[in-house]
GROMACS .gro file of N, CA, C and O in nm:
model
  392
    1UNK      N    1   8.785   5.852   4.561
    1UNK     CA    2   8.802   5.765   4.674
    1UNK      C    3   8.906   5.661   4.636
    1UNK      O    4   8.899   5.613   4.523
    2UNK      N    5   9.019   5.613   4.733
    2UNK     CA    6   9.098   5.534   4.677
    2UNK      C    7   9.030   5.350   4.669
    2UNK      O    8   8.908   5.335   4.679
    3UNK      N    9   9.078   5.284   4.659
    3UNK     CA   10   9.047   5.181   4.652
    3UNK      C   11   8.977   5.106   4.763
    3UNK      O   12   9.047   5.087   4.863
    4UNK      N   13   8.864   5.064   4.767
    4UNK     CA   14   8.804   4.997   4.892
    4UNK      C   15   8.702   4.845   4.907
    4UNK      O   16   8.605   4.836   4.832
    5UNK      N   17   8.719   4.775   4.968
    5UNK     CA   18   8.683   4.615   4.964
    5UNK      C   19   8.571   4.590   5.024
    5UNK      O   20   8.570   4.499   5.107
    6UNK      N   21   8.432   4.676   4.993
    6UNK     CA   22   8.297   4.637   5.098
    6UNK      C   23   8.235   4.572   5.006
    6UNK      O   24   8.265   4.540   4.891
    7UNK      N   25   8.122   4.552   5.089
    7UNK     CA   26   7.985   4.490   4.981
    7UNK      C   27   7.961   4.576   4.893
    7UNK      O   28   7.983   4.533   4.780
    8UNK      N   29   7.924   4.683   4.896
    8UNK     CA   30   7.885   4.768   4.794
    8UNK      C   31   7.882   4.824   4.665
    8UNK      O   32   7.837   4.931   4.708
    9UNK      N   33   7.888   4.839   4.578
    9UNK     CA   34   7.882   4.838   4.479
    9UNK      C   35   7.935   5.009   4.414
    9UNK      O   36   7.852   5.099   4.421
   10UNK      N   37   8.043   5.032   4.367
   10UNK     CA   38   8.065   5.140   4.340
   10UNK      C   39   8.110   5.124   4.128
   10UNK      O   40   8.184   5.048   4.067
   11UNK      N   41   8.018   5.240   4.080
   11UNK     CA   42   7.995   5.269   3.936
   11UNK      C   43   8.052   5.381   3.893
   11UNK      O   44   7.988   5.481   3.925
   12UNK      N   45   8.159   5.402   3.826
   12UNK     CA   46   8.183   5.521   3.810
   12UNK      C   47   8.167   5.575   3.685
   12UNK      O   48   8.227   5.514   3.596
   13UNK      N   49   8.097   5.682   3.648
   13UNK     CA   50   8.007   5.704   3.611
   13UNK      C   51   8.077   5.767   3.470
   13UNK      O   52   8.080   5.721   3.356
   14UNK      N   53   8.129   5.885   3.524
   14UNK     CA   54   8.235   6.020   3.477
   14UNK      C   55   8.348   6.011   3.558
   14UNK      O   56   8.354   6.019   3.681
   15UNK      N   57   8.480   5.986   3.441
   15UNK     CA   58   8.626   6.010   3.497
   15UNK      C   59   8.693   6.127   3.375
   15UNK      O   60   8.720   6.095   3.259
   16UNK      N   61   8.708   6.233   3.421
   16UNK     CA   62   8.825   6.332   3.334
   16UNK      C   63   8.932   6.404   3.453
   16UNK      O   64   8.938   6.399   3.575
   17UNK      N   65   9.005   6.467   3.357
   17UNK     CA   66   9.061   6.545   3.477
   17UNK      C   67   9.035   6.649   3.584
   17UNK      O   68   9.117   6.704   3.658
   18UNK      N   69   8.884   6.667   3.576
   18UNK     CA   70   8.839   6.743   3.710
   18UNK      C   71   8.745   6.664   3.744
   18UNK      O   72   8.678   6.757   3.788
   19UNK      N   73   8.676   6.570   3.764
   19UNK     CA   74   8.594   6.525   3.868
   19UNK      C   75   8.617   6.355   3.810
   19UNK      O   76   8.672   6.305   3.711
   20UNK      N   77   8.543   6.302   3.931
   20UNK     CA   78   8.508   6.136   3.890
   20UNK      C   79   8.396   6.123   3.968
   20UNK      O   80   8.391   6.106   4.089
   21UNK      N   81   8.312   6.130   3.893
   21UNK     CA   82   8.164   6.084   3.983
   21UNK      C   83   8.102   5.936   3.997
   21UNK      O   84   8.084   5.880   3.888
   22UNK      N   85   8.069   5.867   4.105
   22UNK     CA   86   8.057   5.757   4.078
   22UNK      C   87   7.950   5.720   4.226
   22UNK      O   88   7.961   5.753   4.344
   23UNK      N   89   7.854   5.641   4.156
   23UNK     CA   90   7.725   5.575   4.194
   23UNK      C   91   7.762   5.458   4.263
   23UNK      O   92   7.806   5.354   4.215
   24UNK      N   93   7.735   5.494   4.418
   24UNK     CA   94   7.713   5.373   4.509
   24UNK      C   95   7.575   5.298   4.529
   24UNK      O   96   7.464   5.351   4.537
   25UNK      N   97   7.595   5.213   4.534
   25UNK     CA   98   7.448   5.112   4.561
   25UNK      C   99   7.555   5.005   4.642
   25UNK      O  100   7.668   4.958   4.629
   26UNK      N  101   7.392   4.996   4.772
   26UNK     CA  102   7.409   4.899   4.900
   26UNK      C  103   7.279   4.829   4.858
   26UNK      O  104   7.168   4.877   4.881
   27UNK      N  105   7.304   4.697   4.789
   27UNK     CA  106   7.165   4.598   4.763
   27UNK      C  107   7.105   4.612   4.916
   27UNK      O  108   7.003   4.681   4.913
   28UNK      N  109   7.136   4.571   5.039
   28UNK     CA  110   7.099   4.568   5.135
   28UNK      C  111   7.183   4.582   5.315
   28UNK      O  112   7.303   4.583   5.345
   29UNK      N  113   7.070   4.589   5.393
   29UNK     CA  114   7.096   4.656   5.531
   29UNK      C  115   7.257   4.605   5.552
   29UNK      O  116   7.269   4.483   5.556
   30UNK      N  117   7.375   4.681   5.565
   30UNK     CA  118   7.497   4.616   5.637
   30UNK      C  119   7.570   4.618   5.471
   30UNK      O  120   7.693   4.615   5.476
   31UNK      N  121   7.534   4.622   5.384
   31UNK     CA  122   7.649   4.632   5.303
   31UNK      C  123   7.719   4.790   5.300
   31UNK      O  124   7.665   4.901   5.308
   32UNK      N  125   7.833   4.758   5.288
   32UNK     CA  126   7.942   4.886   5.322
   32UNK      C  127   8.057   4.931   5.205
   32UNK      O  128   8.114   4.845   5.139
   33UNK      N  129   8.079   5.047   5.191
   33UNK     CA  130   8.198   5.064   5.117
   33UNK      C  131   8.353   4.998   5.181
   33UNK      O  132   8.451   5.001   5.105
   34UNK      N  133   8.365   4.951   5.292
   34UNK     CA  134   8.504   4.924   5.285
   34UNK      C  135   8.610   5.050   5.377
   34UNK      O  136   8.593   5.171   5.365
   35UNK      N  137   8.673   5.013   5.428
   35UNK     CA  138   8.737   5.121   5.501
   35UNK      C  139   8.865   5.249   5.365
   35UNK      O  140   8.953   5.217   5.285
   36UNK      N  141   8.817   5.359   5.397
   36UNK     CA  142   8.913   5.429   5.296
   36UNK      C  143   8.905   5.540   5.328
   36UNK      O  144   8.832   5.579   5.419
   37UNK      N  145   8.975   5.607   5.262
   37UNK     CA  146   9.035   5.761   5.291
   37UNK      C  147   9.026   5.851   5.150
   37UNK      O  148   9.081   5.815   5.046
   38UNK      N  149   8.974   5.931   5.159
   38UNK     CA  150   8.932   6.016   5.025
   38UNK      C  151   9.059   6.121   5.007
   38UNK      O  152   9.103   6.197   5.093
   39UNK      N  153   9.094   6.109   4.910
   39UNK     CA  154   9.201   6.172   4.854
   39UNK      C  155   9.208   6.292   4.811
   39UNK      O  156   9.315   6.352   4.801
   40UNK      N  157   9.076   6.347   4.776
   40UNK     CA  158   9.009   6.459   4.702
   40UNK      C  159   8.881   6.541   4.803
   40UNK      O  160   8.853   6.477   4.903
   41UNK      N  161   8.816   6.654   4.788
   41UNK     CA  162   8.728   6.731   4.816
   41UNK      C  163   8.641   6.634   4.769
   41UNK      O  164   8.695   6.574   4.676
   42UNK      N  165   8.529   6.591   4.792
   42UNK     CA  166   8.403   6.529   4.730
   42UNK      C  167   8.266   6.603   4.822
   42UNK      O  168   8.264   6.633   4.942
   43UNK      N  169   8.135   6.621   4.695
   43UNK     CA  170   8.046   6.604   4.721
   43UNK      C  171   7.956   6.459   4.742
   43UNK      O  172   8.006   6.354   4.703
   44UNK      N  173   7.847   6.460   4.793
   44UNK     CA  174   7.768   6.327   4.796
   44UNK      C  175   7.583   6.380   4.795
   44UNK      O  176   7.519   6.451   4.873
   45UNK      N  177   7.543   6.302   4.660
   45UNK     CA  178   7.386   6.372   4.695
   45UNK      C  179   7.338   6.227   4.687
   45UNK      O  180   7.367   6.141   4.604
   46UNK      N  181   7.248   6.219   4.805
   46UNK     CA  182   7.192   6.106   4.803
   46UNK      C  183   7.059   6.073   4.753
   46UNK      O  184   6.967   6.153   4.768
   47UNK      N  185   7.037   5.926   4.676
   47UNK     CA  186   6.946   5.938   4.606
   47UNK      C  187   6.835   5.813   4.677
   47UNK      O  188   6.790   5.707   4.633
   48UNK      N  189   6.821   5.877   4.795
   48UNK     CA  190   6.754   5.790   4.898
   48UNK      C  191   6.670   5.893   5.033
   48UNK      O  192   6.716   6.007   5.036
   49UNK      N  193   6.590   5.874   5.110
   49UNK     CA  194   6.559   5.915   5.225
   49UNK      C  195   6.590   5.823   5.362
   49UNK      O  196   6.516   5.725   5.378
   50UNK      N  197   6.661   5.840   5.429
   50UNK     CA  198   6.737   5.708   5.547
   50UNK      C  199   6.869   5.755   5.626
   50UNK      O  200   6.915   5.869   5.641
   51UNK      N  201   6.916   5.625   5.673
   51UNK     CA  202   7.031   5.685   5.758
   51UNK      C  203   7.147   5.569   5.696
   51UNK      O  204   7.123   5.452   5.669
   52UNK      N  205   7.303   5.655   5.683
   52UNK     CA  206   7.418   5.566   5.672
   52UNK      C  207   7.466   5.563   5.842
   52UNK      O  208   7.429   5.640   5.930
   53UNK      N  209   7.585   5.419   5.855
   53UNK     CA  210   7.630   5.454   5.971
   53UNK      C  211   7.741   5.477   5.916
   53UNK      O  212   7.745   5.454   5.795
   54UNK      N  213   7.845   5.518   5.971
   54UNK     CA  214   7.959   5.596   5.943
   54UNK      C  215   8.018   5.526   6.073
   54UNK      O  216   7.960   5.521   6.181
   55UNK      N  217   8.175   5.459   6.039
   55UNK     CA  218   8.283   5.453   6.120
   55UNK      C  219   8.386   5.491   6.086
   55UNK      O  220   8.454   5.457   5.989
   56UNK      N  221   8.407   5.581   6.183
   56UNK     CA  222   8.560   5.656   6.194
   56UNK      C  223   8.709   5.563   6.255
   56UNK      O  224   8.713   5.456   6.317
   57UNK      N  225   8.778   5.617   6.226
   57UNK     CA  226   8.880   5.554   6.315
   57UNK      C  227   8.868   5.518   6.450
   57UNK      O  228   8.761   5.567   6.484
   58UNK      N  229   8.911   5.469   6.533
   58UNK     CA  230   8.899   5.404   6.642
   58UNK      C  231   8.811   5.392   6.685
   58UNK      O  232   8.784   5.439   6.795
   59UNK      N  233   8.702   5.297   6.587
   59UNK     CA  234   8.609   5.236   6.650
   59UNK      C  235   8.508   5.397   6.666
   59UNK      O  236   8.391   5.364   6.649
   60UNK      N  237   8.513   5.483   6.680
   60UNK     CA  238   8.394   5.607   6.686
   60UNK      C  239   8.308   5.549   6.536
   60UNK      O  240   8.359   5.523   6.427
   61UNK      N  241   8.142   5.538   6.582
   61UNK     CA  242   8.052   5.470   6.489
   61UNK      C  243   7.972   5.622   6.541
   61UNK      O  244   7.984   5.677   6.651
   62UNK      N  245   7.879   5.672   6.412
   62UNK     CA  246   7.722   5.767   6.402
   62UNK      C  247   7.657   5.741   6.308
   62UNK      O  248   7.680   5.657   6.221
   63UNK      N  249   7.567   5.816   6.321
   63UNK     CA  250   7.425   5.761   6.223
   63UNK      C  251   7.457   5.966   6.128
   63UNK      O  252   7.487   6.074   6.179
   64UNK      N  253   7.431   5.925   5.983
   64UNK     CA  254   7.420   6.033   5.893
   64UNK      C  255   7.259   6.045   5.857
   64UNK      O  256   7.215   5.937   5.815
   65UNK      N  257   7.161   6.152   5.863
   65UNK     CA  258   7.022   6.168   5.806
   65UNK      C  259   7.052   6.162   5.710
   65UNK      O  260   7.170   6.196   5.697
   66UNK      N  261   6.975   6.115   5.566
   66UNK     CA  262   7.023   6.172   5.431
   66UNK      C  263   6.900   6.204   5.414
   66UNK      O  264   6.808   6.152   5.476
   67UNK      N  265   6.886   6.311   5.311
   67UNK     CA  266   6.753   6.305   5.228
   67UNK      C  267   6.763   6.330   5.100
   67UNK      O  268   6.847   6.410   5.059
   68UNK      N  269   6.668   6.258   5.006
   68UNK     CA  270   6.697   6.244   4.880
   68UNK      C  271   6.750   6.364   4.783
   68UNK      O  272   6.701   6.476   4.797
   69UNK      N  273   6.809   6.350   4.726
   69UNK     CA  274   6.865   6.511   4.651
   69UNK      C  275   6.947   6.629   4.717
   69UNK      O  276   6.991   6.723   4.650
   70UNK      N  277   6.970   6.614   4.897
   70UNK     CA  278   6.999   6.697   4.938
   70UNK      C  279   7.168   6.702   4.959
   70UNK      O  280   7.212   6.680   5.072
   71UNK      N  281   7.241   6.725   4.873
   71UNK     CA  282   7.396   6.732   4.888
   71UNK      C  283   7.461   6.742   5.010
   71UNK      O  284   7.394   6.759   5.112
   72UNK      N  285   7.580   6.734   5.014
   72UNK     CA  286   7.701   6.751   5.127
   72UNK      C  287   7.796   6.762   5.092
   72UNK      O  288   7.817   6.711   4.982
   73UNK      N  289   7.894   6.821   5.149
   73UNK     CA  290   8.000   6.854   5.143
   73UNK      C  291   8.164   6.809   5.207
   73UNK      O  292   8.173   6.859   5.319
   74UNK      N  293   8.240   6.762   5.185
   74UNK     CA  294   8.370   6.722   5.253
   74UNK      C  295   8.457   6.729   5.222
   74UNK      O  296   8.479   6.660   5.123
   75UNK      N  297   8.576   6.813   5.274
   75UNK     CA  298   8.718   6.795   5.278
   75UNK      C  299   8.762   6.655   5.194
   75UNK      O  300   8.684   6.565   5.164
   76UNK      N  301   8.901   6.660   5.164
   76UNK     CA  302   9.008   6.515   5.147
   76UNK      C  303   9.001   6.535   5.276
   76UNK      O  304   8.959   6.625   5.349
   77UNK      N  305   9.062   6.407   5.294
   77UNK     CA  306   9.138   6.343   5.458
   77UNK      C  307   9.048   6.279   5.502
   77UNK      O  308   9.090   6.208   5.594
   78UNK      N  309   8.928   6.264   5.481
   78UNK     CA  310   8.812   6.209   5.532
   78UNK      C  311   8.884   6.031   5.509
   78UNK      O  312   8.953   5.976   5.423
   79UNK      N  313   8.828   5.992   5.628
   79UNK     CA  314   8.918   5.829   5.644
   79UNK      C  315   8.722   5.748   5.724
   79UNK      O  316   8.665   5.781   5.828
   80UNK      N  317   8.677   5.640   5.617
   80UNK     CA  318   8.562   5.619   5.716
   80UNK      C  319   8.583   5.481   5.678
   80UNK      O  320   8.689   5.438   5.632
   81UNK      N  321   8.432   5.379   5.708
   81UNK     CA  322   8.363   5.340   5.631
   81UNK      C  323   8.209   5.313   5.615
   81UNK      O  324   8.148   5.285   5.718
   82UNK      N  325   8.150   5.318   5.517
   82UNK     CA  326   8.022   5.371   5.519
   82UNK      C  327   7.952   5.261   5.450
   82UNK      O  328   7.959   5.201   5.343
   83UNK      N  329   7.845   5.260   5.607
   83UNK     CA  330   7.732   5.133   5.571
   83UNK      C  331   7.601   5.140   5.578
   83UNK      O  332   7.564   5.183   5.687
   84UNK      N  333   7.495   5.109   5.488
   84UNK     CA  334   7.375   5.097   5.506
   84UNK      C  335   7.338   5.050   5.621
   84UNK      O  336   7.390   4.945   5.659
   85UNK      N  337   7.238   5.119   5.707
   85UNK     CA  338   7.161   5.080   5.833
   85UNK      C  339   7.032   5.108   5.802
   85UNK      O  340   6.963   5.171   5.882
   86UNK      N  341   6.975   5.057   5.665
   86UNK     CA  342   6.825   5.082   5.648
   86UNK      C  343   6.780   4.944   5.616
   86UNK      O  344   6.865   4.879   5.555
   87UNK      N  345   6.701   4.900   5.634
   87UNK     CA  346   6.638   4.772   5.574
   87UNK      C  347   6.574   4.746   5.428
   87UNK      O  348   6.510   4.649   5.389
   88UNK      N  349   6.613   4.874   5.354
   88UNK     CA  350   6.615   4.885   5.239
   88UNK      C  351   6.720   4.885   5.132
   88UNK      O  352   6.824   4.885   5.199
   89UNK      N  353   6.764   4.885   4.980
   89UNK     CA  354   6.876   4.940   4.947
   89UNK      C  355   6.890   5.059   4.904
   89UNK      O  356   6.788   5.100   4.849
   90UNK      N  357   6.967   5.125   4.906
   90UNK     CA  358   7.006   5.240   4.888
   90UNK      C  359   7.144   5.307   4.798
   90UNK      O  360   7.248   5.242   4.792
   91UNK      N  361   7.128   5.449   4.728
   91UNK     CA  362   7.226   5.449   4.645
   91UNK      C  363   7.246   5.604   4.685
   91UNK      O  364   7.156   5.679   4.722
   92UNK      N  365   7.367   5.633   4.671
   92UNK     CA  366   7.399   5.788   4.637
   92UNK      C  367   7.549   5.797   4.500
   92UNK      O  368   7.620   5.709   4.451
   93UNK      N  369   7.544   5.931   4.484
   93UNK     CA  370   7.622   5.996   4.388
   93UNK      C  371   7.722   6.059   4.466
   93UNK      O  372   7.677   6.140   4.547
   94UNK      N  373   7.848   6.044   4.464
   94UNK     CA  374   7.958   6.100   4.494
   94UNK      C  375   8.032   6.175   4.397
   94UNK      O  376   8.071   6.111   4.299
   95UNK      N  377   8.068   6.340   4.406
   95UNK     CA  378   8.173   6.397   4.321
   95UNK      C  379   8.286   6.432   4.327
   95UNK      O  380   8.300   6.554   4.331
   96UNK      N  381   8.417   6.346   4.331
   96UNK     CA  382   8.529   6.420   4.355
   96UNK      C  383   8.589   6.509   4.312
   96UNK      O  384   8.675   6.484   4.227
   97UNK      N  385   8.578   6.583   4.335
   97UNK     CA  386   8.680   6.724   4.312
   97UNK      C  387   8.821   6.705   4.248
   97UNK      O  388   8.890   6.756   4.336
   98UNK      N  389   8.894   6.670   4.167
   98UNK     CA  390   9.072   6.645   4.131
   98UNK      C  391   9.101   6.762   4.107
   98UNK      O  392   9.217   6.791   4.076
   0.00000   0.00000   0.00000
């Protein structure tokens, strides 16, 4: 993921030349990664049961189910930004693909 300015807290975990995996944590409801655009293929397994909201470009906002352990999948080009809408905090694992 390229560089991004939210509340959130991003750890990266593992950097080599095929992946960079790195641990998001949202202490709480409304903290966000920041608007950005993924550069790479990435997975995301979340290590939570809840919902992110997701905003897209022009203003288009949805709600994501997650459930704990259950992966996903995405293209590069992906352009969001992604915020806790739980009243809890919450963390997932992201894998980029390089």
């Amino acid at each position: 993921m390229c560089e991004a300015t939210g509340t959130a807290t991003g750890t990266v975990l593992i950097e080599n030349e095929t992946v960079r995996v790195t641990e998001w944590h949202f202490a709480r409801e409304g903290d966000n990664t920041g608007w950005h655009r993924h550069e790479f293929d990435y997975v995301v397994v979340p290590l939570f049961d809840g919902q992110l909201r997701i905003e897209a470009p022009r203003g288009q906002m949805s709600l994501a189910d997650l459930r704990n352990g259950v992966p996903y999948y995405r293209n590069a080009g992906v352009e969001h930004d992604v915020i806790n809408a739980n009243p809890f905090p919450c963390r997932f694992i992201e894998v980029e693909i390089l």
